[in-house]
Amino acid sequence: GLDLDMFDYRLSVKMDYYFKYTSSLLYKVRLPGTLWGAEDRDENAMEVSNEGIELELLAHILRSSKLGWRMKLNVSRDWSRLEKTYTGKDIGGGYNGFVIGRPLGSIYAFNDTGYYQNEGEVPVYTDIKGNKLFLGGVGAFTGVSGLLGTQRISDASGDYDIQPKDMYYLGSALPLVYGGWVNELTYKDFDLNILFNYSLGRKMINMRNASLSGTDGPVFADVRKLTFWQKEGDQTDMPAIGRPYYPQVRSKIERVNLLSLKQLTIGYNMPKKVMEKIGFSGARFFATGENLFYWSNYSGGNPEVVDVYSGLDGGMAYPLPRKWTLGLTLNF
């Protein structure tokens, strides 16, 4: 770490680097037994490393007897890495498990390249009997694959079927940097405190359109703003109506930046002479607002409620409430 105080303590700088190795991370381990119905138990089975850099700037811009302004800015960057598992191997596959050497918060997606516009674009395979099959196992002799207007997804495993194992690793879902920005202003008996939070470079996938897939449950997409594939050449938001939809795809990954006003407090301290006359040593009235607004380039809702480890936004997270608080502090 490094601490600096300069210009008669008007400017302070703190910088820290940390590295933490955890060798006893809890994980549910399958007990020996039958393939079906075997029980799990929690064990200290995983090893993880975390490292990061934190920078904090504190500036006393104004510090007169009547007017004061203090500003604080902090910037953080974290890395995590799975170092070891109880088996010594990857667990569960990359798309739904843990891969040694990769971050715990990893994002996976299918590789998509538009839509199948005509039958000539649909891959044809030959099985061990010499039969020609379209992707998905439909016989190619008919010339009709049933895939026109569906997403063109890369079959990474080469088994003629699109499954989660065909997903790619596309980096960490954690932000590149994040932190807060605080401003504290005082003028005579008034004070104002403003807190902003920010994060830069988060990878996220807006999967709210997946609610249109036909499964039971609420719909989180505004259909009026979506376009659906109808004919060759269409480049739309969604595949043809009735076709399967893969929301977790590479083309939907967004680099998300966020700035939010987390808290704003306005206060007033009653003059001491007035308070002493009524038997108090001091009193302060204040009003506080929380989650007042946010700015983001994200196409979905507030990125703050999206899982920071998976980066997937299915629209199920409860929104942050906007709150106002009025208070009175009395000192005896």
Short mmCIF file of C-alpha atoms in Angstrom, two decimals:
data_model
loop_
_atom_site.label_atom_id
_atom_site.label_comp_id
_atom_site.label_asym_id
_atom_site.label_seq_id
_atom_site.Cartn_x
_atom_site.Cartn_y
_atom_site.Cartn_z
CA GLY A 1 0.00 0.00 0.00
CA LEU A 2 0.92 3.67 -0.40
CA ASP A 3 -0.45 6.64 1.59
CA LEU A 4 0.31 10.24 0.65
CA ASP A 5 -0.80 13.49 2.31
CA MET A 6 0.04 16.68 0.43
CA PHE A 7 -0.52 20.44 0.39
CA ASP A 8 -1.18 20.80 4.10
CA TYR A 9 -3.48 17.77 4.04
CA ARG A 10 -5.67 19.21 1.32
CA LEU A 11 -5.05 16.17 -0.87
CA SER A 12 -4.67 12.58 0.30
CA VAL A 13 -3.95 9.58 -1.91
CA LYS A 14 -4.22 5.94 -0.88
CA MET A 15 -3.36 3.02 -3.14
CA ASP A 16 -3.52 -0.63 -2.09
CA TYR A 17 -2.84 -3.92 -3.82
CA TYR A 18 -4.09 -7.13 -2.26
CA PHE A 19 -3.85 -10.84 -2.96
CA LYS A 20 -5.86 -13.41 -1.03
CA TYR A 21 -5.67 -17.15 -1.53
CA THR A 22 -8.59 -19.11 -0.07
CA SER A 23 -7.90 -22.82 0.25
CA SER A 24 -11.11 -23.94 1.94
CA LEU A 25 -14.00 -22.63 -0.16
CA LEU A 26 -17.26 -24.43 0.64
CA TYR A 27 -18.74 -26.56 -2.13
CA LYS A 28 -21.37 -29.32 -2.22
CA VAL A 29 -19.60 -32.62 -2.88
CA ARG A 30 -21.45 -35.71 -4.09
CA LEU A 31 -21.12 -38.60 -1.65
CA PRO A 32 -20.27 -42.08 -2.95
CA GLY A 33 -23.44 -43.98 -3.84
CA THR A 34 -25.78 -44.70 -6.69
CA LEU A 35 -26.03 -42.38 -9.67
CA TRP A 36 -29.59 -41.53 -8.71
CA GLY A 37 -30.53 -40.24 -5.27
CA ALA A 38 -27.02 -39.79 -3.90
CA GLU A 39 -26.70 -37.04 -1.30
CA ASP A 40 -24.43 -33.99 -1.27
CA ARG A 41 -22.62 -32.47 1.68
CA ASP A 42 -20.74 -29.22 2.19
CA GLU A 43 -16.97 -29.59 2.23
CA ASN A 44 -13.99 -27.23 2.12
CA ALA A 45 -13.28 -28.46 -1.36
CA MET A 46 -12.18 -25.57 -3.60
CA GLU A 47 -9.27 -23.14 -3.79
CA VAL A 48 -9.70 -19.61 -5.14
CA SER A 49 -7.45 -16.58 -5.48
CA ASN A 50 -8.62 -12.98 -5.40
CA GLU A 51 -6.48 -9.94 -6.14
CA GLY A 52 -7.19 -6.33 -6.77
CA ILE A 53 -6.12 -2.70 -6.79
CA GLU A 54 -7.87 0.07 -4.89
CA LEU A 55 -7.21 3.79 -5.30
CA GLU A 56 -8.74 6.51 -3.12
CA LEU A 57 -8.45 10.28 -3.55
CA LEU A 58 -9.58 12.67 -0.81
CA ALA A 59 -9.53 16.41 -1.51
CA HIS A 60 -10.46 19.28 0.82
CA ILE A 61 -11.29 21.76 -1.92
CA LEU A 62 -12.71 24.42 0.41
CA ARG A 63 -12.33 24.45 4.19
CA SER A 64 -13.14 27.94 5.43
CA SER A 65 -15.19 28.55 8.57
CA LYS A 66 -18.37 29.27 6.59
CA LEU A 67 -17.97 27.22 3.41
CA GLY A 68 -16.51 23.73 3.16
CA TRP A 69 -16.24 21.23 0.32
CA ARG A 70 -14.72 17.78 0.68
CA MET A 71 -14.62 15.31 -2.20
CA LYS A 72 -13.70 11.62 -2.16
CA LEU A 73 -13.27 9.32 -5.17
CA ASN A 74 -12.36 5.66 -5.07
CA VAL A 75 -11.58 3.26 -7.91
CA SER A 76 -11.36 -0.53 -7.57
CA ARG A 77 -10.46 -3.42 -9.87
CA ASP A 78 -10.77 -7.06 -8.83
CA TRP A 79 -9.74 -10.38 -10.34
CA SER A 80 -10.78 -13.83 -9.19
CA ARG A 81 -9.49 -17.19 -10.37
CA LEU A 82 -10.41 -20.78 -9.59
CA GLU A 83 -7.13 -22.42 -8.63
CA LYS A 84 -8.08 -25.96 -7.65
CA THR A 85 -11.07 -28.28 -7.22
CA TYR A 86 -11.47 -31.35 -5.06
CA THR A 87 -11.23 -33.56 -8.18
CA GLY A 88 -8.33 -31.66 -9.73
CA LYS A 89 -10.48 -31.19 -12.83
CA ASP A 90 -13.14 -28.80 -14.11
CA ILE A 91 -16.53 -29.33 -12.48
CA GLY A 92 -19.84 -29.37 -14.29
CA GLY A 93 -18.70 -27.88 -17.58
CA GLY A 94 -17.89 -24.26 -18.26
CA TYR A 95 -21.41 -23.05 -18.98
CA ASN A 96 -22.83 -24.27 -15.65
CA GLY A 97 -19.83 -25.12 -13.52
CA PHE A 98 -16.26 -24.18 -12.68
CA VAL A 99 -13.20 -24.16 -14.93
CA ILE A 100 -9.75 -24.10 -13.37
CA GLY A 101 -7.85 -20.93 -14.26
CA ARG A 102 -10.95 -18.91 -15.11
CA PRO A 103 -12.82 -16.34 -13.01
CA LEU A 104 -15.69 -17.46 -10.81
CA GLY A 105 -17.82 -14.80 -12.50
CA SER A 106 -17.62 -15.96 -16.13
CA ILE A 107 -20.00 -15.31 -19.00
CA TYR A 108 -20.87 -17.95 -21.59
CA ALA A 109 -22.96 -17.68 -24.73
CA PHE A 110 -23.76 -19.35 -28.03
CA ASN A 111 -22.00 -18.00 -31.11
CA ASP A 112 -24.71 -16.67 -33.42
CA THR A 113 -24.39 -15.22 -36.93
CA GLY A 114 -27.83 -13.95 -37.85
CA TYR A 115 -30.74 -16.08 -39.12
CA TYR A 116 -31.12 -18.91 -41.60
CA GLN A 117 -32.46 -17.04 -44.61
CA ASN A 118 -32.83 -19.97 -47.02
CA GLU A 119 -32.43 -23.77 -47.07
CA GLY A 120 -28.99 -23.50 -48.66
CA GLU A 121 -27.60 -21.93 -45.46
CA VAL A 122 -28.74 -24.78 -43.18
CA PRO A 123 -25.87 -27.23 -42.41
CA VAL A 124 -26.26 -30.78 -43.77
CA TYR A 125 -24.56 -33.72 -42.05
CA THR A 126 -24.10 -37.36 -42.99
CA ASP A 127 -24.75 -39.94 -40.28
CA ILE A 128 -22.97 -43.32 -39.93
CA LYS A 129 -25.53 -44.91 -42.25
CA GLY A 130 -24.90 -42.37 -45.00
CA ASN A 131 -28.17 -40.50 -44.51
CA LYS A 132 -28.06 -36.76 -45.06
CA LEU A 133 -29.58 -34.78 -42.18
CA PHE A 134 -30.21 -31.13 -41.56
CA LEU A 135 -29.03 -29.58 -38.28
CA GLY A 136 -31.33 -30.98 -35.60
CA GLY A 137 -31.71 -34.41 -37.22
CA VAL A 138 -34.38 -33.61 -39.85
CA GLY A 139 -33.96 -35.64 -43.02
CA ALA A 140 -32.43 -33.53 -45.79
CA PHE A 141 -34.10 -35.51 -48.58
CA THR A 142 -37.26 -33.42 -48.10
CA GLY A 143 -35.40 -30.19 -48.72
CA VAL A 144 -37.31 -28.60 -45.83
CA SER A 145 -35.32 -28.16 -42.63
CA GLY A 146 -37.89 -26.25 -40.61
CA LEU A 147 -35.13 -23.85 -39.57
CA LEU A 148 -35.83 -20.84 -41.82
CA GLY A 149 -36.11 -17.73 -39.70
CA THR A 150 -34.34 -19.30 -36.72
CA GLN A 151 -31.05 -18.14 -35.26
CA ARG A 152 -27.91 -19.44 -36.92
CA ILE A 153 -26.07 -20.96 -33.94
CA SER A 154 -22.61 -22.53 -34.23
CA ASP A 155 -22.60 -26.26 -33.52
CA ALA A 156 -19.30 -26.25 -31.62
CA SER A 157 -19.53 -29.92 -30.59
CA GLY A 158 -20.35 -31.10 -34.11
CA ASP A 159 -23.13 -33.46 -32.98
CA TYR A 160 -25.86 -31.94 -35.19
CA ASP A 161 -27.70 -30.59 -32.14
CA ILE A 162 -27.56 -27.22 -30.33
CA GLN A 163 -27.12 -27.74 -26.60
CA PRO A 164 -25.54 -25.74 -23.72
CA LYS A 165 -22.24 -27.55 -24.35
CA ASP A 166 -21.96 -25.48 -27.57
CA MET A 167 -21.52 -22.27 -25.57
CA TYR A 168 -18.27 -20.31 -25.62
CA TYR A 169 -16.38 -18.66 -22.79
CA LEU A 170 -16.47 -14.90 -23.40
CA GLY A 171 -14.61 -13.46 -20.42
CA SER A 172 -15.39 -12.25 -16.94
CA ALA A 173 -18.76 -10.77 -16.05
CA LEU A 174 -17.15 -8.55 -13.40
CA PRO A 175 -16.73 -4.82 -14.19
CA LEU A 176 -13.39 -3.49 -15.35
CA VAL A 177 -13.51 -0.84 -12.62
CA TYR A 178 -16.07 0.30 -10.08
CA GLY A 179 -16.29 2.68 -7.15
CA GLY A 180 -17.95 5.68 -5.60
CA TRP A 181 -17.78 9.48 -5.69
CA VAL A 182 -18.76 11.49 -2.61
CA ASN A 183 -19.17 15.25 -2.24
CA GLU A 184 -19.73 16.85 1.19
CA LEU A 185 -20.59 20.56 1.24
CA THR A 186 -21.25 22.77 4.26
CA TYR A 187 -22.40 26.39 4.38
CA LYS A 188 -22.95 27.92 7.80
CA ASP A 189 -25.60 25.66 9.40
CA PHE A 190 -26.51 23.79 6.21
CA ASP A 191 -24.88 20.63 4.85
CA LEU A 192 -25.26 18.60 1.68
CA ASN A 193 -23.95 15.08 1.09
CA ILE A 194 -24.08 13.45 -2.37
CA LEU A 195 -23.02 9.87 -3.09
CA PHE A 196 -22.64 8.46 -6.61
CA ASN A 197 -21.80 4.85 -7.49
CA TYR A 198 -20.37 3.82 -10.83
CA SER A 199 -19.17 0.76 -12.69
CA LEU A 200 -17.49 0.54 -16.09
CA GLY A 201 -17.10 -2.28 -18.58
CA ARG A 202 -19.49 -4.93 -17.22
CA LYS A 203 -20.39 -7.67 -19.70
CA MET A 204 -24.12 -8.42 -19.64
CA ILE A 205 -26.73 -10.16 -21.77
CA ASN A 206 -30.27 -8.80 -21.89
CA MET A 207 -32.35 -12.01 -21.84
CA ARG A 208 -35.73 -10.43 -21.14
CA ASN A 209 -37.03 -11.40 -24.59
CA ALA A 210 -36.73 -15.04 -23.49
CA SER A 211 -40.07 -14.56 -21.72
CA LEU A 212 -41.65 -14.74 -25.22
CA SER A 213 -40.54 -18.36 -25.68
CA GLY A 214 -43.97 -19.70 -24.75
CA THR A 215 -43.23 -20.97 -21.26
CA ASP A 216 -45.56 -20.10 -18.41
CA GLY A 217 -44.78 -16.90 -16.56
CA PRO A 218 -44.74 -13.13 -16.95
CA VAL A 219 -43.61 -11.43 -20.15
CA PHE A 220 -40.84 -8.87 -19.62
CA ALA A 221 -40.59 -7.67 -23.23
CA ASP A 222 -42.59 -4.95 -25.01
CA VAL A 223 -43.72 -6.77 -28.15
CA ARG A 224 -44.67 -3.48 -29.81
CA LYS A 225 -40.99 -2.56 -30.00
CA LEU A 226 -39.78 -5.90 -31.42
CA THR A 227 -39.53 -7.12 -35.00
CA PHE A 228 -39.89 -10.78 -36.07
CA TRP A 229 -38.36 -12.58 -39.07
CA GLN A 230 -40.86 -13.08 -41.91
CA LYS A 231 -38.99 -13.41 -45.19
CA GLU A 232 -35.52 -13.90 -46.64
CA GLY A 233 -33.27 -10.92 -46.02
CA ASP A 234 -34.94 -9.81 -42.79
CA GLN A 235 -32.58 -8.72 -39.99
CA THR A 236 -34.81 -8.55 -36.94
CA ASP A 237 -34.82 -8.57 -33.15
CA MET A 238 -36.48 -12.00 -32.94
CA PRO A 239 -36.72 -15.17 -35.03
CA ALA A 240 -39.89 -16.09 -36.88
CA ILE A 241 -42.95 -16.46 -34.66
CA GLY A 242 -43.15 -20.01 -33.30
CA ARG A 243 -39.43 -20.72 -33.79
CA PRO A 244 -37.14 -21.55 -30.84
CA TYR A 245 -35.25 -18.63 -29.38
CA TYR A 246 -31.77 -18.64 -27.85
CA PRO A 247 -31.42 -15.46 -25.76
CA GLN A 248 -27.91 -16.20 -24.43
CA VAL A 249 -25.94 -15.42 -27.60
CA ARG A 250 -22.76 -13.54 -28.41
CA SER A 251 -24.49 -10.80 -30.42
CA LYS A 252 -26.54 -9.81 -27.35
CA ILE A 253 -23.52 -9.15 -25.13
CA GLU A 254 -23.32 -5.51 -24.05
CA ARG A 255 -20.50 -3.53 -22.44
CA VAL A 256 -22.41 -1.75 -19.71
CA ASN A 257 -21.46 1.47 -17.92
CA LEU A 258 -23.43 2.83 -15.00
CA LEU A 259 -23.61 5.99 -12.91
CA SER A 260 -26.22 6.13 -10.14
CA LEU A 261 -27.13 8.70 -7.52
CA LYS A 262 -27.34 6.39 -4.54
CA GLN A 263 -27.91 8.90 -1.79
CA LEU A 264 -28.50 12.62 -1.33
CA THR A 265 -28.87 14.19 2.13
CA ILE A 266 -29.71 17.80 2.98
CA GLY A 267 -29.38 18.86 6.60
CA TYR A 268 -29.79 21.93 8.77
CA ASN A 269 -28.31 22.42 12.25
CA MET A 270 -30.34 24.64 14.52
CA PRO A 271 -28.33 27.46 16.16
CA LYS A 272 -26.93 26.34 19.52
CA LYS A 273 -28.12 29.46 21.31
CA VAL A 274 -31.71 28.72 20.32
CA MET A 275 -31.46 25.07 21.35
CA GLU A 276 -29.85 25.84 24.72
CA LYS A 277 -32.84 27.99 25.63
CA ILE A 278 -35.16 24.98 25.29
CA GLY A 279 -32.84 22.51 27.02
CA PHE A 280 -31.00 20.87 24.13
CA SER A 281 -27.35 21.06 23.14
CA GLY A 282 -28.10 20.70 19.45
CA ALA A 283 -30.65 19.65 16.83
CA ARG A 284 -30.41 18.72 13.17
CA PHE A 285 -33.19 18.34 10.60
CA PHE A 286 -32.40 16.30 7.51
CA ALA A 287 -33.96 14.79 4.39
CA THR A 288 -32.40 11.82 2.59
CA GLY A 289 -33.22 10.37 -0.83
CA GLU A 290 -31.92 6.98 -2.00
CA ASN A 291 -31.70 5.52 -5.52
CA LEU A 292 -32.88 8.79 -7.01
CA PHE A 293 -31.75 8.17 -10.58
CA TYR A 294 -29.26 6.24 -12.68
CA TRP A 295 -27.71 6.62 -16.11
CA SER A 296 -26.61 3.64 -18.18
CA ASN A 297 -26.07 2.59 -21.78
CA TYR A 298 -27.73 -0.77 -21.05
CA SER A 299 -30.76 -1.74 -23.14
CA GLY A 300 -32.57 -3.36 -20.19
CA GLY A 301 -33.42 -1.99 -16.76
CA ASN A 302 -31.13 -0.95 -13.93
CA PRO A 303 -27.85 -2.90 -14.25
CA GLU A 304 -27.35 -2.76 -10.47
CA VAL A 305 -29.86 -5.59 -9.94
CA VAL A 306 -28.28 -7.94 -12.51
CA ASP A 307 -26.22 -10.84 -11.14
CA VAL A 308 -22.61 -9.66 -11.21
CA TYR A 309 -21.25 -13.22 -11.48
CA SER A 310 -23.26 -14.53 -14.44
CA GLY A 311 -24.06 -11.25 -16.20
CA LEU A 312 -27.44 -12.65 -17.27
CA ASP A 313 -30.53 -10.48 -17.02
CA GLY A 314 -33.76 -12.45 -17.27
CA GLY A 315 -35.85 -9.62 -15.84
CA MET A 316 -36.69 -11.50 -12.63
CA ALA A 317 -34.69 -9.30 -10.22
CA TYR A 318 -36.71 -6.98 -7.99
CA PRO A 319 -36.06 -3.29 -8.83
CA LEU A 320 -34.32 -1.02 -6.37
CA PRO A 321 -36.81 1.15 -4.44
CA ARG A 322 -36.62 4.93 -4.45
CA LYS A 323 -36.81 6.06 -0.84
CA TRP A 324 -37.21 9.38 0.99
CA THR A 325 -36.46 9.78 4.69
CA LEU A 326 -37.19 12.80 6.91
CA GLY A 327 -35.42 12.92 10.25
CA LEU A 328 -34.68 14.92 13.35
CA THR A 329 -31.61 14.40 15.55
CA LEU A 330 -31.68 15.84 19.08
CA ASN A 331 -28.64 16.15 21.34
CA PHE A 332 -29.15 16.50 25.09
#
